[in-house]
Each structure stands twice: as structure tokens, then as C-alpha cells.
CSV table of C-alpha atoms in Angstrom, one decimal:
chain,number,residue,atom,x,y,z
L,10,MET,CA,25.9,-76.7,66.1
L,11,SER,CA,25.0,-78.3,62.8
L,12,LEU,CA,23.5,-76.2,60.1
L,13,TYR,CA,20.4,-78.3,60.2
L,14,ARG,CA,19.8,-77.7,63.9
L,15,PHE,CA,20.6,-74.0,63.4
L,16,ILE,CA,17.9,-73.7,60.7
L,17,VAL,CA,15.4,-75.5,62.9
L,18,LEU,CA,16.1,-73.2,65.8
L,19,LEU,CA,16.2,-70.0,63.7
L,20,PRO,CA,12.4,-69.2,64.1
L,21,LEU,CA,12.9,-69.1,67.9
L,22,LEU,CA,14.8,-65.8,67.3
L,23,PHE,CA,11.6,-64.2,66.2
L,24,ALA,CA,9.3,-65.9,68.6
L,25,GLN,CA,7.1,-64.0,71.0
L,26,PRO,CA,5.3,-65.4,74.0
L,27,LEU,CA,1.8,-66.4,73.0
L,28,TRP,CA,0.1,-63.8,75.2
L,29,ALA,CA,2.4,-60.9,74.0
L,30,ALA,CA,1.1,-58.3,71.6
L,31,THR,CA,2.4,-55.2,70.0
L,32,VAL,CA,1.0,-51.7,70.5
L,33,THR,CA,2.0,-48.6,68.5
L,34,ALA,CA,1.7,-45.3,70.3
L,35,ALA,CA,1.7,-41.8,68.7
L,36,VAL,CA,3.2,-39.5,71.3
L,37,ALA,CA,3.4,-35.7,71.5
L,38,ALA,CA,7.1,-34.6,71.2
L,39,ASN,CA,7.2,-32.9,74.6
L,40,PHE,CA,6.7,-36.2,76.3
L,41,THR,CA,9.5,-38.0,74.5
L,42,ARG,CA,11.9,-38.5,77.4
L,43,PRO,CA,9.4,-39.8,80.0
L,44,MET,CA,7.8,-42.0,77.4
L,45,GLN,CA,11.1,-43.7,76.6
L,46,ALA,CA,11.7,-44.4,80.3
L,47,LEU,CA,8.1,-45.7,80.7
L,48,ALA,CA,8.4,-47.8,77.5
L,49,ASP,CA,11.3,-49.8,79.0
L,50,ARG,CA,9.4,-50.5,82.2
L,51,PHE,CA,6.2,-51.4,80.3
L,52,GLU,CA,7.9,-53.9,78.1
L,53,ALA,CA,9.8,-55.5,81.0
L,54,GLU,CA,6.6,-55.7,83.2
L,55,THR,CA,4.1,-56.9,80.6
L,56,GLY,CA,6.1,-58.6,77.9
L,57,HIS,CA,4.2,-56.7,75.3
L,58,GLN,CA,6.0,-54.8,72.6
L,59,LEU,CA,5.7,-51.0,72.4
L,60,ARG,CA,6.6,-49.0,69.3
L,61,LEU,CA,6.7,-45.3,69.6
L,62,SER,CA,6.2,-42.5,67.0
L,63,PHE,CA,7.0,-39.0,68.2
L,64,GLY,CA,5.7,-35.9,66.5
L,65,SER,CA,3.8,-32.7,67.0
L,66,SER,CA,0.2,-33.4,68.1
L,67,GLY,CA,-1.2,-31.6,65.0
L,68,GLN,CA,0.8,-33.9,62.7
L,69,LEU,CA,0.0,-37.0,64.5
L,70,PHE,CA,-3.7,-36.0,64.6
L,71,ALA,CA,-3.7,-35.5,60.8
L,72,GLN,CA,-2.0,-38.8,60.3
L,73,ILE,CA,-4.5,-40.7,62.5
L,74,GLN,CA,-7.4,-39.1,60.6
L,75,ASN,CA,-5.8,-40.4,57.4
L,76,GLY,CA,-5.5,-44.0,58.6
L,77,ALA,CA,-2.1,-44.1,60.3
L,78,PRO,CA,-1.5,-47.4,62.0
L,79,PHE,CA,-1.5,-46.1,65.6
L,80,ASP,CA,-3.3,-47.8,68.6
L,81,VAL,CA,-2.9,-45.2,71.3
L,82,PHE,CA,-2.6,-41.4,71.0
L,83,LEU,CA,-0.8,-39.3,73.7
L,84,SER,CA,-1.6,-35.7,72.8
L,85,ALA,CA,-0.2,-32.5,74.1
L,86,ASP,CA,-3.6,-31.1,74.7
L,87,GLN,CA,-7.3,-32.2,75.2
L,88,ALA,CA,-8.8,-30.7,72.1
L,89,LYS,CA,-7.3,-33.3,69.6
L,90,PRO,CA,-8.3,-36.4,71.5
L,91,GLU,CA,-11.8,-34.9,71.9
L,92,ALA,CA,-12.0,-34.2,68.1
L,93,LEU,CA,-10.9,-37.8,67.4
L,94,ILE,CA,-13.7,-39.1,69.6
L,95,ASP,CA,-16.2,-36.8,67.9
L,96,ALA,CA,-15.1,-38.1,64.6
L,97,GLY,CA,-15.4,-41.7,65.7
L,98,ASP,CA,-11.7,-42.4,65.5
L,99,ALA,CA,-11.2,-42.8,69.2
L,100,LEU,CA,-13.1,-44.3,72.2
L,101,ALA,CA,-14.7,-41.7,74.6
L,102,ASP,CA,-14.4,-43.8,77.8
L,103,SER,CA,-10.7,-44.4,77.3
L,104,ARG,CA,-9.7,-40.7,77.6
L,105,PHE,CA,-7.8,-39.5,80.6
L,106,THR,CA,-5.2,-36.9,81.6
L,107,TYR,CA,-1.8,-38.6,81.7
L,108,ALA,CA,0.2,-35.5,82.5
L,109,VAL,CA,-0.2,-31.8,83.2
L,110,GLY,CA,2.4,-29.6,81.6
L,111,ALA,CA,4.3,-27.0,83.6
L,112,LEU,CA,5.8,-23.8,82.2
L,113,ALA,CA,9.1,-22.2,83.1
L,114,LEU,CA,11.0,-19.0,82.1
L,115,TRP,CA,14.4,-20.2,81.2
L,116,SER,CA,17.8,-18.8,80.1
L,117,ALA,CA,20.8,-20.7,79.1
L,118,THR,CA,23.0,-18.4,81.1
L,119,PRO,CA,23.4,-19.3,84.8
L,120,ASN,CA,22.1,-16.7,87.3
L,121,ARG,CA,20.5,-14.7,84.5
L,122,ILE,CA,17.1,-15.2,86.0
L,123,GLN,CA,17.0,-14.1,89.7
L,124,ASP,CA,13.5,-12.6,89.9
L,125,GLY,CA,11.8,-13.8,86.7
L,126,GLU,CA,8.7,-11.6,87.0
L,127,ALA,CA,10.8,-8.4,87.6
L,128,LEU,CA,13.1,-9.4,84.7
L,129,LEU,CA,10.1,-9.7,82.3
L,130,ARG,CA,8.8,-6.3,83.5
L,131,ARG,CA,12.2,-4.6,83.0
L,132,GLY,CA,12.4,-5.9,79.5
L,133,ASP,CA,16.2,-5.8,79.4
L,134,PHE,CA,16.7,-8.8,77.2
L,135,ASN,CA,16.9,-9.2,73.4
L,136,ARG,CA,14.3,-11.9,72.6
L,137,LEU,CA,11.7,-13.9,74.4
L,138,ALA,CA,11.1,-17.2,72.7
L,139,ILE,CA,7.6,-18.8,73.0
L,140,ALA,CA,5.9,-21.6,71.2
L,141,ASN,CA,3.4,-20.7,68.5
L,142,PRO,CA,0.3,-20.0,70.6
L,143,ARG,CA,-2.0,-21.0,67.7
L,144,LEU,CA,-0.4,-24.5,67.5
L,145,ALA,CA,1.2,-25.4,70.8
L,146,PRO,CA,-0.6,-25.6,74.2
L,147,TYR,CA,2.6,-24.3,75.8
L,148,GLY,CA,2.5,-21.3,73.5
L,149,ALA,CA,-1.1,-20.6,74.6
L,150,ALA,CA,0.0,-20.9,78.2
L,151,ALA,CA,2.9,-18.5,77.6
L,152,MET,CA,0.4,-15.9,76.2
L,153,ASP,CA,-1.7,-16.4,79.4
L,154,VAL,CA,1.3,-15.6,81.5
L,155,LEU,CA,2.1,-12.4,79.5
L,156,GLY,CA,-1.5,-11.4,79.6
L,157,ARG,CA,-1.7,-11.8,83.3
L,158,LEU,CA,1.4,-9.7,83.8
L,159,GLY,CA,0.0,-7.1,81.3
L,160,LEU,CA,3.1,-7.5,79.1
L,161,ASN,CA,1.5,-8.6,75.8
L,162,GLU,CA,1.9,-5.1,74.3
L,163,PRO,CA,5.2,-4.0,75.8
L,164,LEU,CA,7.0,-7.2,74.9
L,165,ALA,CA,5.4,-7.7,71.4
L,166,ASP,CA,8.7,-6.7,69.7
L,167,HIS,CA,10.7,-9.0,71.7
L,168,ILE,CA,8.8,-12.2,71.0
L,169,VAL,CA,10.0,-14.9,68.6
L,170,GLN,CA,8.0,-18.0,68.0
L,171,GLY,CA,9.1,-21.6,67.7
L,172,GLN,CA,6.8,-23.9,65.7
L,173,ASN,CA,6.7,-26.2,68.7
L,174,ILE,CA,8.1,-26.3,72.2
L,175,ALA,CA,11.2,-28.2,71.1
L,176,GLN,CA,12.2,-25.4,68.7
L,177,THR,CA,11.5,-22.8,71.4
L,178,HIS,CA,13.9,-24.6,73.7
L,179,GLN,CA,16.5,-24.7,70.8
L,180,PHE,CA,16.3,-20.9,70.3
L,181,VAL,CA,17.2,-20.4,74.0
L,182,ALA,CA,19.7,-23.2,74.2
L,183,THR,CA,21.7,-21.8,71.2
L,184,GLY,CA,21.7,-18.3,72.9
L,185,ASN,CA,19.7,-16.7,70.0
L,186,ALA,CA,17.0,-15.8,72.5
L,187,ASP,CA,18.0,-14.6,75.9
L,188,LEU,CA,14.9,-16.0,77.5
L,189,GLY,CA,12.2,-18.4,76.6
L,190,LEU,CA,8.9,-19.8,78.1
L,191,VAL,CA,9.6,-23.5,77.8
L,192,ALA,CA,8.2,-26.7,79.2
L,193,LEU,CA,9.6,-27.5,82.7
L,194,SER,CA,10.0,-31.1,81.4
L,195,GLN,CA,12.6,-29.9,78.9
L,196,ILE,CA,15.0,-28.3,81.4
L,197,ILE,CA,14.6,-30.6,84.4
L,198,GLU,CA,16.9,-33.6,85.1
L,199,ALA,CA,16.5,-35.7,88.3
L,200,GLY,CA,14.4,-33.0,89.9
L,201,GLN,CA,17.0,-30.2,89.2
L,202,ILE,CA,17.2,-27.4,86.6
L,203,ALA,CA,19.9,-29.1,84.4
L,204,SER,CA,21.6,-25.9,83.1
L,205,GLY,CA,21.2,-22.2,82.9
L,206,SER,CA,18.7,-20.5,85.2
L,207,ALA,CA,14.9,-20.7,85.4
L,208,TRP,CA,11.8,-19.4,87.1
L,209,ILE,CA,9.0,-21.9,87.4
L,210,ILE,CA,5.9,-20.0,86.6
L,211,PRO,CA,3.2,-20.3,89.3
L,212,SER,CA,0.5,-22.6,87.9
L,213,ASP,CA,-2.3,-20.2,88.5
L,214,TYR,CA,-0.7,-17.8,85.9
L,215,TYR,CA,-2.0,-19.9,83.0
L,216,HIS,CA,-4.7,-22.4,82.1
L,217,PRO,CA,-3.6,-25.9,83.0
L,218,ILE,CA,-1.8,-27.7,80.1
L,219,ARG,CA,-3.7,-31.0,80.4
L,220,GLN,CA,-2.3,-33.7,78.1
L,221,ASP,CA,-4.8,-36.4,77.3
L,222,ALA,CA,-4.3,-40.0,76.1
L,223,VAL,CA,-7.0,-41.9,74.2
L,224,LEU,CA,-7.4,-45.4,72.7
L,225,LEU,CA,-8.0,-45.3,69.0
L,226,SER,CA,-11.0,-47.2,67.6
L,227,ARG,CA,-8.9,-49.6,65.5
L,228,ALA,CA,-7.2,-50.9,68.7
L,229,GLN,CA,-10.3,-51.5,70.9
L,230,ASP,CA,-9.5,-55.2,71.1
L,231,ASN,CA,-5.7,-54.8,71.3
L,232,THR,CA,-4.7,-56.2,74.7
L,233,ALA,CA,-1.3,-54.5,74.5
L,234,ALA,CA,-3.0,-51.1,73.9
L,235,LEU,CA,-5.3,-51.6,76.8
L,236,ALA,CA,-2.4,-52.7,79.0
L,237,LEU,CA,-0.4,-49.6,78.0
L,238,LEU,CA,-3.2,-47.2,79.1
L,239,ALA,CA,-3.7,-49.0,82.4
L,240,PHE,CA,0.1,-48.9,82.9
L,241,LEU,CA,0.1,-45.1,82.3
L,242,ARG,CA,-2.6,-44.6,84.9
L,243,SER,CA,-0.7,-46.6,87.6
L,244,ASP,CA,0.7,-44.8,90.6
L,245,THR,CA,4.3,-45.8,89.8
L,246,SER,CA,4.0,-44.5,86.3
L,247,GLN,CA,2.4,-41.2,87.5
L,248,ALA,CA,5.2,-40.8,90.1
L,249,LEU,CA,7.8,-41.3,87.3
L,250,ILE,CA,6.1,-38.8,85.1
L,251,GLU,CA,6.2,-36.2,87.9
L,252,THR,CA,10.0,-36.5,88.2
L,253,TYR,CA,10.2,-35.4,84.6
L,254,GLY,CA,8.7,-32.0,85.4
L,255,TYR,CA,5.0,-32.6,84.9
L,256,HIS,CA,2.2,-32.1,87.4
L,257,ILE,CA,-0.2,-35.1,87.7
L,258,GLU,CA,-3.9,-35.4,88.3
L,259,VAL,CA,-5.1,-38.6,90.0
L,260,PRO,CA,-7.0,-40.3,87.2
L,261,GLN,CA,-10.6,-41.2,88.0
P,28,MET,CA,-11.2,-20.8,50.0
P,29,THR,CA,-10.1,-17.2,50.2
P,30,LEU,CA,-6.7,-15.8,51.3
P,31,SER,CA,-6.6,-13.8,54.5
P,32,PRO,CA,-4.6,-10.6,54.8
P,33,ALA,CA,-2.0,-12.6,56.8
P,34,ASP,CA,-1.7,-15.0,53.9
P,35,TRP,CA,-1.2,-12.2,51.4
P,36,ASN,CA,1.5,-10.7,53.7
P,37,ALA,CA,3.2,-14.1,53.8
P,38,LEU,CA,3.1,-14.3,50.0
P,39,TRP,CA,4.4,-10.8,49.5
P,40,LEU,CA,7.2,-11.5,52.0
P,41,THR,CA,8.1,-14.7,50.1
P,42,LEU,CA,8.3,-12.8,46.8
P,43,ARG,CA,10.6,-10.1,48.4
P,44,LEU,CA,12.8,-12.8,49.9
P,45,ALA,CA,13.1,-14.7,46.6
P,46,SER,CA,13.8,-11.6,44.6
P,47,VAL,CA,16.5,-10.3,47.0
P,48,SER,CA,18.1,-13.7,47.3
P,49,THR,CA,18.1,-14.3,43.6
P,50,LEU,CA,19.9,-11.0,43.0
P,51,VAL,CA,22.5,-11.7,45.6
P,52,LEU,CA,22.9,-15.2,44.2
P,53,LEU,CA,23.5,-13.9,40.6
P,54,VAL,CA,26.1,-11.4,41.9
P,55,LEU,CA,28.0,-13.9,44.0
P,56,GLY,CA,27.3,-17.0,41.8
P,57,THR,CA,28.5,-15.6,38.4
P,58,PRO,CA,32.1,-15.1,39.4
P,59,LEU,CA,32.1,-18.4,41.3
P,60,ALA,CA,30.6,-20.3,38.3
P,61,TRP,CA,33.1,-18.6,36.0
P,62,TRP,CA,36.0,-19.7,38.2
P,63,LEU,CA,34.7,-23.3,38.5
P,64,ALA,CA,34.2,-23.5,34.7
P,65,ARG,CA,37.7,-22.2,33.8
P,66,THR,CA,40.0,-23.3,36.6
P,67,ARG,CA,42.3,-26.3,36.8
P,68,HIS,CA,43.2,-25.5,40.4
P,69,TRP,CA,43.1,-28.5,42.9
P,70,LEU,CA,40.6,-26.6,44.9
P,71,LYS,CA,38.0,-26.9,42.2
P,72,GLY,CA,36.7,-30.3,43.4
P,73,PRO,CA,36.3,-29.3,47.1
P,74,VAL,CA,34.7,-26.0,46.1
P,75,ALA,CA,32.3,-27.6,43.7
P,76,ALA,CA,31.4,-30.1,46.4
P,77,LEU,CA,30.7,-27.3,48.9
P,78,VAL,CA,28.5,-25.6,46.4
P,79,ALA,CA,26.5,-28.8,45.9
P,80,LEU,CA,26.2,-29.7,49.6
P,81,PRO,CA,22.7,-28.0,50.0
P,82,LEU,CA,21.4,-30.5,47.4
P,83,VAL,CA,22.2,-33.4,49.7
P,84,LEU,CA,21.9,-32.0,53.2
P,85,PRO,CA,18.4,-31.9,54.7
P,86,PRO,CA,17.4,-28.3,55.3
P,87,SER,CA,17.0,-29.1,59.0
P,88,VAL,CA,20.8,-29.7,59.1
P,89,LEU,CA,21.6,-26.5,57.3
P,90,GLY,CA,19.2,-24.5,59.4
P,91,PHE,CA,20.5,-26.0,62.6
P,92,TYR,CA,24.1,-25.1,61.8
P,93,LEU,CA,23.0,-21.6,60.7
P,94,LEU,CA,21.2,-21.1,64.0
P,95,ILE,CA,24.4,-22.1,65.9
P,96,SER,CA,26.9,-20.2,63.7
P,97,LEU,CA,24.8,-17.1,63.4
P,98,GLY,CA,24.0,-17.1,67.1
P,99,PRO,CA,25.7,-15.0,69.8
P,100,ASN,CA,28.3,-17.8,70.5
P,101,GLY,CA,28.9,-18.7,66.8
P,102,PRO,CA,31.7,-17.4,64.7
P,103,ILE,CA,29.5,-15.5,62.2
P,104,GLY,CA,27.3,-14.2,65.1
P,105,GLN,CA,30.3,-12.8,66.8
P,106,LEU,CA,31.5,-11.2,63.6
P,107,THR,CA,28.1,-9.5,62.9
P,108,GLN,CA,27.9,-8.3,66.4
P,109,GLY,CA,31.4,-6.9,66.2
P,110,LEU,CA,30.5,-5.1,63.0
P,111,GLY,CA,27.5,-3.6,64.8
P,112,ILE,CA,24.9,-5.4,62.6
P,113,GLY,CA,23.6,-7.4,65.5
P,114,LEU,CA,22.4,-11.0,65.3
P,115,LEU,CA,20.9,-12.3,62.0
P,116,PRO,CA,18.5,-15.1,63.2
P,117,PHE,CA,14.9,-13.9,63.3
P,118,THR,CA,15.5,-11.1,60.8
P,119,PHE,CA,14.8,-10.7,57.0
P,120,ALA,CA,18.6,-10.4,56.4
P,121,GLY,CA,19.1,-13.7,58.2
P,122,LEU,CA,16.7,-15.4,55.9
P,123,VAL,CA,18.5,-13.9,52.9
P,124,VAL,CA,21.7,-15.4,54.1
P,125,GLY,CA,20.1,-18.8,54.7
P,126,SER,CA,18.3,-18.7,51.3
P,127,VAL,CA,21.5,-17.8,49.4
P,128,LEU,CA,23.3,-20.8,50.9
P,129,TYR,CA,20.3,-23.1,50.4
P,130,SER,CA,19.8,-22.1,46.7
P,131,LEU,CA,23.5,-21.8,45.7
P,132,PRO,CA,23.8,-25.0,43.6
P,133,PHE,CA,20.6,-24.1,41.7
P,134,VAL,CA,22.2,-20.9,40.5
P,135,VAL,CA,25.9,-21.7,40.2
P,136,GLN,CA,25.6,-25.1,38.4
P,137,PRO,CA,23.5,-23.9,35.4
P,138,ILE,CA,25.8,-20.9,34.9
P,139,GLN,CA,28.9,-23.0,35.3
P,140,ASN,CA,27.6,-25.5,32.7
P,141,ALA,CA,26.7,-22.7,30.3
P,142,PHE,CA,30.2,-21.2,30.6
P,143,GLN,CA,31.8,-24.6,30.0
P,144,ALA,CA,29.6,-25.1,26.9
P,145,VAL,CA,30.9,-21.8,25.5
P,146,GLY,CA,34.4,-23.3,25.5
P,147,ASP,CA,37.7,-21.7,24.7
P,148,ARG,CA,37.3,-21.0,21.0
P,149,PRO,CA,35.0,-17.9,21.0
P,150,LEU,CA,37.1,-16.4,23.8
P,151,ASP,CA,40.3,-17.1,21.9
P,152,ALA,CA,38.8,-15.6,18.8
P,153,ALA,CA,37.8,-12.5,20.7
P,154,ALA,CA,41.3,-12.3,22.2
P,155,THR,CA,42.9,-12.2,18.7
P,156,LEU,CA,40.6,-9.3,18.0
P,157,ARG,CA,42.3,-7.6,21.0
P,158,ALA,CA,39.4,-7.9,23.4
P,159,GLY,CA,40.6,-7.6,27.0
P,160,PRO,CA,39.6,-10.3,29.6
P,161,TRP,CA,36.8,-8.0,31.0
P,162,ASP,CA,35.5,-7.3,27.5
P,163,ARG,CA,35.6,-10.9,26.5
P,164,PHE,CA,33.7,-11.9,29.6
P,165,TRP,CA,30.9,-9.4,29.2
P,166,THR,CA,30.5,-9.3,25.4
P,167,VAL,CA,31.3,-12.9,24.5
P,168,ALA,CA,30.9,-15.3,27.5
P,169,VAL,CA,27.9,-13.8,29.2
P,170,PRO,CA,25.7,-13.4,26.0
P,171,LEU,CA,26.6,-17.0,24.9
P,172,ALA,CA,25.7,-18.3,28.3
P,173,LYS,CA,22.4,-16.6,28.4
P,174,PRO,CA,20.3,-19.8,28.6
P,175,GLY,CA,22.3,-20.8,31.7
P,176,PHE,CA,21.5,-17.4,33.3
P,177,ILE,CA,17.8,-17.8,32.6
P,178,SER,CA,17.8,-21.3,34.2
P,179,ALA,CA,19.8,-20.0,37.2
P,180,THR,CA,17.4,-17.1,37.8
P,181,VAL,CA,14.2,-19.1,37.5
P,182,LEU,CA,15.5,-22.1,39.5
P,183,GLY,CA,17.1,-19.9,42.2
P,184,PHE,CA,13.9,-17.9,42.6
P,185,ALA,CA,11.5,-20.9,42.6
P,186,HIS,CA,13.7,-22.8,45.0
P,187,THR,CA,13.7,-19.9,47.4
P,188,VAL,CA,9.9,-19.7,47.2
P,189,GLY,CA,9.7,-23.4,48.1
P,190,GLU,CA,12.1,-23.1,51.0
P,191,PHE,CA,10.8,-24.3,54.3
P,192,GLY,CA,13.2,-26.1,56.6
P,193,VAL,CA,15.9,-23.4,56.9
P,194,VAL,CA,13.3,-20.6,57.4
P,195,LEU,CA,11.6,-22.7,60.1
P,196,MET,CA,14.9,-23.2,61.9
P,197,ILE,CA,16.1,-19.5,61.9
P,198,GLY,CA,13.0,-17.5,61.3
P,199,GLY,CA,11.1,-17.3,64.5
P,200,ASN,CA,7.8,-16.9,62.7
P,201,ILE,CA,7.6,-13.1,62.9
P,202,PRO,CA,4.8,-11.5,60.7
P,203,ASP,CA,6.1,-9.4,57.8
P,204,GLU,CA,9.7,-10.3,58.8
P,205,THR,CA,10.2,-14.0,58.6
P,206,ARG,CA,6.7,-15.6,58.3
P,207,VAL,CA,6.9,-16.7,54.6
P,208,ALA,CA,4.2,-18.6,52.7
P,209,SER,CA,5.6,-22.1,53.3
P,210,VAL,CA,5.7,-21.6,57.0
P,211,GLN,CA,2.2,-20.1,56.9
P,212,ILE,CA,0.9,-23.2,55.2
P,213,TYR,CA,2.6,-25.4,57.8
P,214,ASP,CA,0.9,-23.3,60.5
P,215,HIS,CA,-2.5,-23.8,58.9
P,216,VAL,CA,-2.0,-27.5,58.6
P,217,GLU,CA,-0.9,-27.8,62.2
P,218,ALA,CA,-3.8,-25.7,63.4
P,219,LEU,CA,-6.1,-28.1,61.4
P,220,ALA,CA,-7.2,-25.1,59.2
P,221,TYR,CA,-7.0,-27.3,56.1
P,222,ASP,CA,-9.1,-24.9,53.9
P,223,GLN,CA,-6.8,-22.1,54.4
P,224,ALA,CA,-3.8,-24.4,53.9
P,225,HIS,CA,-5.3,-25.5,50.6
P,226,ALA,CA,-5.9,-22.0,49.3
P,227,LEU,CA,-2.3,-20.9,49.9
P,228,ALA,CA,-0.8,-24.2,48.8
P,229,ALA,CA,-2.8,-23.9,45.5
P,230,VAL,CA,-1.3,-20.5,44.9
P,231,LEU,CA,2.2,-21.9,45.3
P,232,VAL,CA,1.6,-24.9,43.1
P,233,VAL,CA,0.2,-22.7,40.3
P,234,PHE,CA,3.1,-20.2,40.6
P,235,SER,CA,5.8,-23.0,40.6
P,236,PHE,CA,4.2,-24.7,37.7
P,237,ALA,CA,4.0,-21.5,35.7
P,238,ALA,CA,7.6,-20.6,36.5
P,239,LEU,CA,9.0,-24.0,35.5
P,240,ALA,CA,6.8,-24.2,32.4
P,241,THR,CA,8.0,-20.8,31.2
P,242,LEU,CA,11.6,-21.9,31.8
P,243,TYR,CA,11.4,-25.1,29.8
P,244,THR,CA,9.5,-23.4,27.0
P,245,LEU,CA,12.1,-20.7,26.8
P,246,GLN,CA,14.9,-23.3,26.9
P,247,ARG,CA,13.4,-25.2,24.0
P,248,ARG,CA,13.2,-22.0,21.9
P,249,ASN,CA,16.8,-21.3,22.7
P,250,THR,CA,18.1,-24.6,21.6
P,251,HIS,CA,16.1,-24.2,18.3
P,252,LEU,CA,17.8,-20.9,17.8
P,253,ASN,CA,21.2,-22.4,18.4
P,254,TRP,CA,20.6,-25.1,15.9
P,255,GLY,CA,19.4,-22.6,13.4
P,256,ARG,CA,22.6,-20.7,13.8
P,257,SER,CA,25.1,-23.6,13.4
């Protein structure tokens, strides 16, 4: 190929179909793995381009309030999308629950957890890692579980807190904590507990961990952002999310 | 903008951590700096590089390796368990170990530079007056290297006060044990309690400025004195 022709064709490398647009999504860290899987499908199906920023919901919230260039926010809770709507930074009618988090008692040691509730009551373990209940919805759910079992006081000296659910998982994975109350989505792979042993906490032991998505005001005319939210609601996406260890609610 | 009791506890814990870590750093760092300043051993380069590593590595890397090596399956974790000390993560002692590693270059390098600046001549002169090595070290080298020790103390202390990543990784956020001021600020920000975050952050900014301003004022005075003498 001549140099001349190469230069003429060069712009094609950066070309996009006319109808394709770009959406930037701020995504809660606990949803990283399913979101990456969903992103590939979304781009393949729609031709739109999806850029992902992962972080803790609190950090992402603060960044959005201070003008971060995000179009869609997938929070780990409901409170932050609500607060953004109240502040006029997000659109009320776009909000829906894209996933409901599930909690599991987990140990990195196989067979360590046979009867999880009895193990917690016996208290024969060194540390129980939970996420910081003030910051992380999974931490608040962990406190619900301990409260329901009446173990808040007895286990107070055993508890260590991760700043988020990722760090809580890390404390258990490295063996520094015998047990941890982690997100089911962190330890499940293809529908199975990937390593160690676990007790999936009955969902009536804690308040549901509803994770809400919302369209941010700056993106109200962004076709790719609207397409992403519709894609997340779809049955196939919801079914995929379920395989990653979340419960789902049929979106209205 | 007032500080809550929990904020005061976090500040007090931070000061305790910084004081203990600085003491340990001066005790361990002084012989290390002396060796680095005087030796021609081939290990000097690698050891100096190891000391400087925390300057380059992100605290998250240091904290992650500490979490693994101090844990029950790590080499140091197995050692501390064998010695009956138990595991270090999630304890005050564990934070001291992390802080000492993290602040090592800030203490060793100023002392090493000061020892190098002293040079051979004062020590040789002392030797001709029959001062033994121990005597020469304490009565000649250390007093002449005083500015280096002042820098090392202030920088080591201030750097430990400002430590965040390592504590976050191995602390476990336990009140009065591992929840230091920087972690408390992070908690406030994450919980959207920006007023409380501001109050505590302002205390840290004022403290750090005062510490560094004192250091640089003292240093200037010291250089003036040295000029006066020569």
C-alpha cells in the first residue's frame, strides 16, 4: 500500500458508526465482575462504546457531585442515587434496582463452616471480618445478621472492619481473619462457591441490599446511556447478574 | 465544626503511633545510617535501595505484602505465632511495624547524609587523641550530625502521622487500636460527613505545617551557626 493511500485510510481506524455513542458508567466496586461481562455483551449488541469507572459508592458519589464526567451511576445502595436525585444531579424516573446483594459467611479454609450459625454462636474463631457498617451496605447487613442472632455484644472483640467489601474479602482470603461476612458475588463462580467454605445467610436475616442505578442529568440526551439502562433491565442481563451471586427484582 | 470524642481518640492514637514508631526508627535507623555512611561493602547499594523503596512503592503495595507476610500463612506471621506473640495485623504493634517500614527512608537518609557530611577528619583527630570507636561515635559523630537527627525525627514523626494506605490495609479499623486520624477522615468523607472530615483534616494540616515550619526554621539557624564557627 502506498503511503498516500495509507494516510487517506488512516482516519478509518478511529471511525465509529454514525449511530454509535459513548457512555461512561460509574460502578460500585462489588459489581465489577458482572459489569465487565455485561459490558462486552452491551458493546457487541448495540455498537455503543462503554467506559467503566469502578470505585466505592461514596467516592463515586462525591466525584459526581463535583462534576465528574459520568453518565450513569450504579450504586451499591439506594441512598446515594436518591440523594443525587434530590440534588438535581440525577433523573428520578430513571432509577431502578439492578441487583440485590446477598451476604455469605465465608472462610478460606475448606470445611471450616459446616453449620454457620452454630459456629458464630460458639465463637471459636480468631476474627470475624465485616465491611464498615457506616460506609458499606454489606456492613450494615452484617450488623443486621449479628443483631438478629443476638451476637453483637459477645462478638464485639472478634470483629475487624474492612473499609469496603473488597477489603473485607481480602482479610479472609489472606487468612488474617478466620471468618468474614462477605458478598456472595465475591466467592461464587459459575454458581459454585469457588474456594473455602461458606454459609449463605438466609435473606430474611438482614435488610435487602438493593443496589440502584440512575441516569445522571448531564446524560439525559445520551442515547448510549439510555441504551445501557434498558440493557441492564433486560431479562437476559438480569439472568446473567443472578449467576454472579445476586438476587434480582423484576424491574417495573 | 467540632471534633467528636471518636475524633479525639483517633488523634491521640495517631500521636501514640507516631511517637512509638519514631523512637523505634531512631534506634534502628541510626546504626543503619552509620553503616551506610561509612561502608564500602558491595551490599551498600542494594541495602540503600531497600531503604528507599517505600518512597517509590505505593502504600497499597506495601500494605498488601505486609498483610500477606504478617498473616498466618506468611513467613513473619508464622514466626510471630511460633514466638507466642500471635498475629500482628489488626493490632497496634502491627501498625508500628508497618509505620517503621513505611517511614524508614525519611529517618535513615537525613542521618546518613549528616554522618557523611561529618567526614573522616574529625573522627581521625579524635582517634589521635585516643578516643575509642564507641567514644568517637557518641562524642564526635552524633553531636556533629545533630541537624540530621532533628530532620529525621520531625520527618519520621510527620510522615507517620500522614500515613494512610498501610494502616488501611492492615489495620481493620478498630477504635483505640488501629483507627488513626487519616482513616477516620476517610470514613467521614465516605459517609458524606464532610463537616467532620473538614474539622479533623484542618487539625492535621495545621499540625503538619507547624512541624515542618519548625524544622526548616531550626535548620536555617543551624546552618548559620555552622557558618559562624568556620
